[in-house]
PDB file of C-alpha atoms in Angstrom:
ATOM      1  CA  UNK N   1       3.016 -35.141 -60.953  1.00 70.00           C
ATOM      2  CA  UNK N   2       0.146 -36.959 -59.470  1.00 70.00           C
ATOM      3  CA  UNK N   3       1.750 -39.584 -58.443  1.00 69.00           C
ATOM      4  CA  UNK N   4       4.433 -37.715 -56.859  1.00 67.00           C
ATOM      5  CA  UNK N   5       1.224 -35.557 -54.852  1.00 61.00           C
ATOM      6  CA  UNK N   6      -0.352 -38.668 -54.075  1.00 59.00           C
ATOM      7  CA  UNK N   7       3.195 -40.611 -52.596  1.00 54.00           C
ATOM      8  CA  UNK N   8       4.099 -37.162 -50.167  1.00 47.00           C
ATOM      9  CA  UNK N   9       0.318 -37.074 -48.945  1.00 51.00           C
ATOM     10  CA  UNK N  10       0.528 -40.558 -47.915  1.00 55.00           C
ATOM     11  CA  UNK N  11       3.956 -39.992 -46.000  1.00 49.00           C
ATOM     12  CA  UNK N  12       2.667 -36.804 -44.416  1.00 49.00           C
ATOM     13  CA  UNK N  13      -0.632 -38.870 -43.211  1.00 48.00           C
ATOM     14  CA  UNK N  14       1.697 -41.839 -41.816  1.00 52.00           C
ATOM     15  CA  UNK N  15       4.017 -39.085 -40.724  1.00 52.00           C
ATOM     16  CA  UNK N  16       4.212 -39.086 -36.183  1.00 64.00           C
ATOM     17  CA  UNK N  17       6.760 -36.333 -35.910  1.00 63.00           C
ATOM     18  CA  UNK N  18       7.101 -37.019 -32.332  1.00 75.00           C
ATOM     19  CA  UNK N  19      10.200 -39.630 -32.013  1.00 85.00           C
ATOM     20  CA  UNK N  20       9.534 -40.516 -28.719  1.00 87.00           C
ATOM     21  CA  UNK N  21       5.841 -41.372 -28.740  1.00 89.00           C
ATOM     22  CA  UNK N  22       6.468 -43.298 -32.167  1.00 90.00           C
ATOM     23  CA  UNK N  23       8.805 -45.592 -30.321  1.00 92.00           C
ATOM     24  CA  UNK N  24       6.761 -46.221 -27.036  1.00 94.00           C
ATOM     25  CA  UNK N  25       3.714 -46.591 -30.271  1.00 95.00           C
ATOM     26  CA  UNK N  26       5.546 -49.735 -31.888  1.00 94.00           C
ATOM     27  CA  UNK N  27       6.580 -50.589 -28.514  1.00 96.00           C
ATOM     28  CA  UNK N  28       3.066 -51.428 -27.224  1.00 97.00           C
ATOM     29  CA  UNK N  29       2.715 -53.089 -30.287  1.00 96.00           C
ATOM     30  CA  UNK N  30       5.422 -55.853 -29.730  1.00 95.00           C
ATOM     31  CA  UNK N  31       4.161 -55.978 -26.541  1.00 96.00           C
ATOM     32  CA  UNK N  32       1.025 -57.269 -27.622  1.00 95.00           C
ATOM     33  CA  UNK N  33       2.479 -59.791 -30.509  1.00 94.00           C
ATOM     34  CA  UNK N  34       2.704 -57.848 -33.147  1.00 94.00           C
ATOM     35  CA  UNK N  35       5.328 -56.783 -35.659  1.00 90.00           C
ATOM     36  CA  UNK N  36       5.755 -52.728 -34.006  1.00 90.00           C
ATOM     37  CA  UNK N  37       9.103 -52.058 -36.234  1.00 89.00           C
ATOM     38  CA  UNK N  38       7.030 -53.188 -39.354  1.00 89.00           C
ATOM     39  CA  UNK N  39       3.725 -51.196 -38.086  1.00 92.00           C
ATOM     40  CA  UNK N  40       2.472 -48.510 -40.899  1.00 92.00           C
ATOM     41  CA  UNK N  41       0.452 -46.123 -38.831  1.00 92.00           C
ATOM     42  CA  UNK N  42      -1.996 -43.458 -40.193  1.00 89.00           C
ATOM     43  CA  UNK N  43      -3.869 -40.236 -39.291  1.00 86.00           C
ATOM     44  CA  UNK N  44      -2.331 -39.637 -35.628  1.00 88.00           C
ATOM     45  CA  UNK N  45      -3.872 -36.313 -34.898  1.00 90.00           C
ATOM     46  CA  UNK N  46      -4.923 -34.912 -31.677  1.00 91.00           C
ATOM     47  CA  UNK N  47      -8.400 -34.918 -31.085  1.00 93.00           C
ATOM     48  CA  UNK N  48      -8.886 -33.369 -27.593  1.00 95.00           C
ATOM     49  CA  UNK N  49      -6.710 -31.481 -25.414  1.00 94.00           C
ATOM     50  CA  UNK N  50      -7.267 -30.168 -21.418  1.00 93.00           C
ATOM     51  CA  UNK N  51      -6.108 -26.373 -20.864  1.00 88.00           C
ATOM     52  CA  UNK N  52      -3.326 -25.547 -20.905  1.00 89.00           C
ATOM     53  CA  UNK N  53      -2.657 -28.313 -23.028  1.00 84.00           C
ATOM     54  CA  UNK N  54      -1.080 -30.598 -20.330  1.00 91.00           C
ATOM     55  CA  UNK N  55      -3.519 -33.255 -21.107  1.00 95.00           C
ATOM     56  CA  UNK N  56      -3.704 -34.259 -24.435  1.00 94.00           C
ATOM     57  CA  UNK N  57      -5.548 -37.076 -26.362  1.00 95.00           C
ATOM     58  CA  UNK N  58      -4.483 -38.544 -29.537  1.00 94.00           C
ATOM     59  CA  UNK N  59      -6.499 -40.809 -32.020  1.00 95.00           C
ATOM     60  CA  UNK N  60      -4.633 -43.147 -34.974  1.00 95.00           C
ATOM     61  CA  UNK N  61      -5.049 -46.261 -36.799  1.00 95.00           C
ATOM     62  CA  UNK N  62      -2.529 -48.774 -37.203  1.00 96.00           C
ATOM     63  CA  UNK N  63      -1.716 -51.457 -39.766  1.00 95.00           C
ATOM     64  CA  UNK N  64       0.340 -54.721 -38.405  1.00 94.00           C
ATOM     65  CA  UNK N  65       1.289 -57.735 -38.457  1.00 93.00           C
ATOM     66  CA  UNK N  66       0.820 -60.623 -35.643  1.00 91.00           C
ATOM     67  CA  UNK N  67       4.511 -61.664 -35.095  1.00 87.00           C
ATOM     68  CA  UNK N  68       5.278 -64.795 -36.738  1.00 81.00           C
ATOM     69  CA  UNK N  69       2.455 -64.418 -39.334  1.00 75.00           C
ATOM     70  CA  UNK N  70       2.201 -64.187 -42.795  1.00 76.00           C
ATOM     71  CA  UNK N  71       3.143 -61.270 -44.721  1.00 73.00           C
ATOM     72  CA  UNK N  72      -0.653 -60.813 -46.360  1.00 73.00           C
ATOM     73  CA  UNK N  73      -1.991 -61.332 -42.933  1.00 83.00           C
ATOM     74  CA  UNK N  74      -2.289 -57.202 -41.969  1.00 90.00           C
ATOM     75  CA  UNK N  75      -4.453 -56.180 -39.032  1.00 94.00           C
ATOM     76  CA  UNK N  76      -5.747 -52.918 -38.585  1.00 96.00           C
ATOM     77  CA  UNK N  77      -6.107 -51.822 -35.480  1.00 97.00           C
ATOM     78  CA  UNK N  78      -7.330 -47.954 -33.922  1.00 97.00           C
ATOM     79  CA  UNK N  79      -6.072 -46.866 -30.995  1.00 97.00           C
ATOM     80  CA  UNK N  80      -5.689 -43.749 -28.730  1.00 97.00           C
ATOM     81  CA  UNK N  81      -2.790 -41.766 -26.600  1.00 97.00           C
ATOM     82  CA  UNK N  82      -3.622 -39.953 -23.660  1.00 96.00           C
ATOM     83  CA  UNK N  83      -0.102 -38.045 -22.788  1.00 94.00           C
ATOM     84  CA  UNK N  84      -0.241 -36.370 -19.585  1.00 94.00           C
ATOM     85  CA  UNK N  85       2.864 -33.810 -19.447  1.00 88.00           C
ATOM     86  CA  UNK N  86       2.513 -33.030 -15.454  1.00 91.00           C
ATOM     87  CA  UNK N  87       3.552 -36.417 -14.631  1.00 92.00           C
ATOM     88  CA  UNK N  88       5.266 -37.433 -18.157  1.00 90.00           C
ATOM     89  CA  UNK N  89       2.680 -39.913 -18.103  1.00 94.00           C
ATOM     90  CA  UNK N  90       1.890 -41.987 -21.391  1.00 95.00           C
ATOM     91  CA  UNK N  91      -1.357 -44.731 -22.089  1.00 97.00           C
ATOM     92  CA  UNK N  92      -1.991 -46.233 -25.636  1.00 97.00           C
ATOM     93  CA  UNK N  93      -4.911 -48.002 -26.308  1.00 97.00           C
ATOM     94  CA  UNK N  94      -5.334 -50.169 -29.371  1.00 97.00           C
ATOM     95  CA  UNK N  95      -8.629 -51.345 -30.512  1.00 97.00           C
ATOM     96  CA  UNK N  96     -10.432 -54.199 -33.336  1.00 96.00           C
ATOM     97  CA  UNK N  97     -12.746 -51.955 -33.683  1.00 96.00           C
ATOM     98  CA  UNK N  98     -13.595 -48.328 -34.583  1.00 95.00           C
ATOM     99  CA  UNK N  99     -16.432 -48.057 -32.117  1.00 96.00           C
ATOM    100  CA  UNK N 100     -14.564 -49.430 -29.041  1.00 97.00           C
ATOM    101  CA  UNK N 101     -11.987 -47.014 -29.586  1.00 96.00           C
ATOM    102  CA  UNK N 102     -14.643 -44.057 -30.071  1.00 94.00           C
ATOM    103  CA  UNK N 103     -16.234 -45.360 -27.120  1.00 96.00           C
ATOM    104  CA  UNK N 104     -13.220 -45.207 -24.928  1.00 96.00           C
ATOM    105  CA  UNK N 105     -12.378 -41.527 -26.643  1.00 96.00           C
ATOM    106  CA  UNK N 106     -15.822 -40.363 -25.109  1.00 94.00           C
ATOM    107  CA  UNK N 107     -14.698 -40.910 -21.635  1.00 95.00           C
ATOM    108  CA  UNK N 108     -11.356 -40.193 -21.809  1.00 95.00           C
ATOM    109  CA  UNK N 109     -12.229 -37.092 -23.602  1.00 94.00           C
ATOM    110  CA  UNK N 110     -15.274 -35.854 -21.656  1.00 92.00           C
ATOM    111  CA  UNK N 111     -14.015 -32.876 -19.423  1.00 91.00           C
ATOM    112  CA  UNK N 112     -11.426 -32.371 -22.412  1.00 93.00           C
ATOM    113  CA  UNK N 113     -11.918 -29.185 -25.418  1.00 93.00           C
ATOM    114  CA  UNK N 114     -12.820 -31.570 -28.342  1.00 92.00           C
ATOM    115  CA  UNK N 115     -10.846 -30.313 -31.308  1.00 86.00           C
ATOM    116  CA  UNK N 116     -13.596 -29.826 -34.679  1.00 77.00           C
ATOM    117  CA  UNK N 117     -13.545 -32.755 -36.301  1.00 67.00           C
ATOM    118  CA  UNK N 118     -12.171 -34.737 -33.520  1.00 59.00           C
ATOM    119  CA  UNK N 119     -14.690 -37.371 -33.451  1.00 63.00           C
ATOM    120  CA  UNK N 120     -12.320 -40.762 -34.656  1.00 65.00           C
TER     121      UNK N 120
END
């Protein structure tokens, strides 16, 4: 039984439920050299949103693989989404770091309602 709680709350974490966004996700991925269709991603959650919800900004963290490299050789990278709905307009961000990314989610979310919890 706990190994059957532990296996759903690790697909529900890596779960995107948004088909679109997950393909533009592994998308910028390839774009940048890495393995997108292989990518595991984890914890995408929105984090800050602009009434009436037009604007919203995401926060995840990514494991991949450089193209070409070796299996063992995982990156982790943490990135953002800021989906603009007006326009239909989409940017991801992916960061080496944890504190570039939180750095960037500070401006992009600074005239944005900050869900609790929201900080990356």
């Amino acid at each position: 039984m706990r190994k059957l709680w532990s296996n759903w709350v690790q697909k529900w974490s890596s779960w995107i439920g948004d088909r679109d966004l997950e393909l533009s996700l592994r998308r910028h991925l390839s774009d940048r050299g890495f393995s997108g269709d292989a990518a595991r991603f984890e914890n995408l959650r929105l984090a800050a949103v602009q009434r009436p919800g037009w604007v919203q900004v995401f926060v995840f963290t990514v494991h991949a693989r450089r193209r070409g490299g070796k299996e063992e050789d995982i990156n982790t990278l943490f990135g953002l989404v800021r989906q603009d709905e007006r326009y239909s307009r989409l940017e991801i961000c992916t960061y080496e770091t944890r504190e570039t990314r939180n750095a960037m989610f500070r401006e992009w979310s600074s005239d944005l309602i900050r869900l609790r919890n929201s900080n990356p």
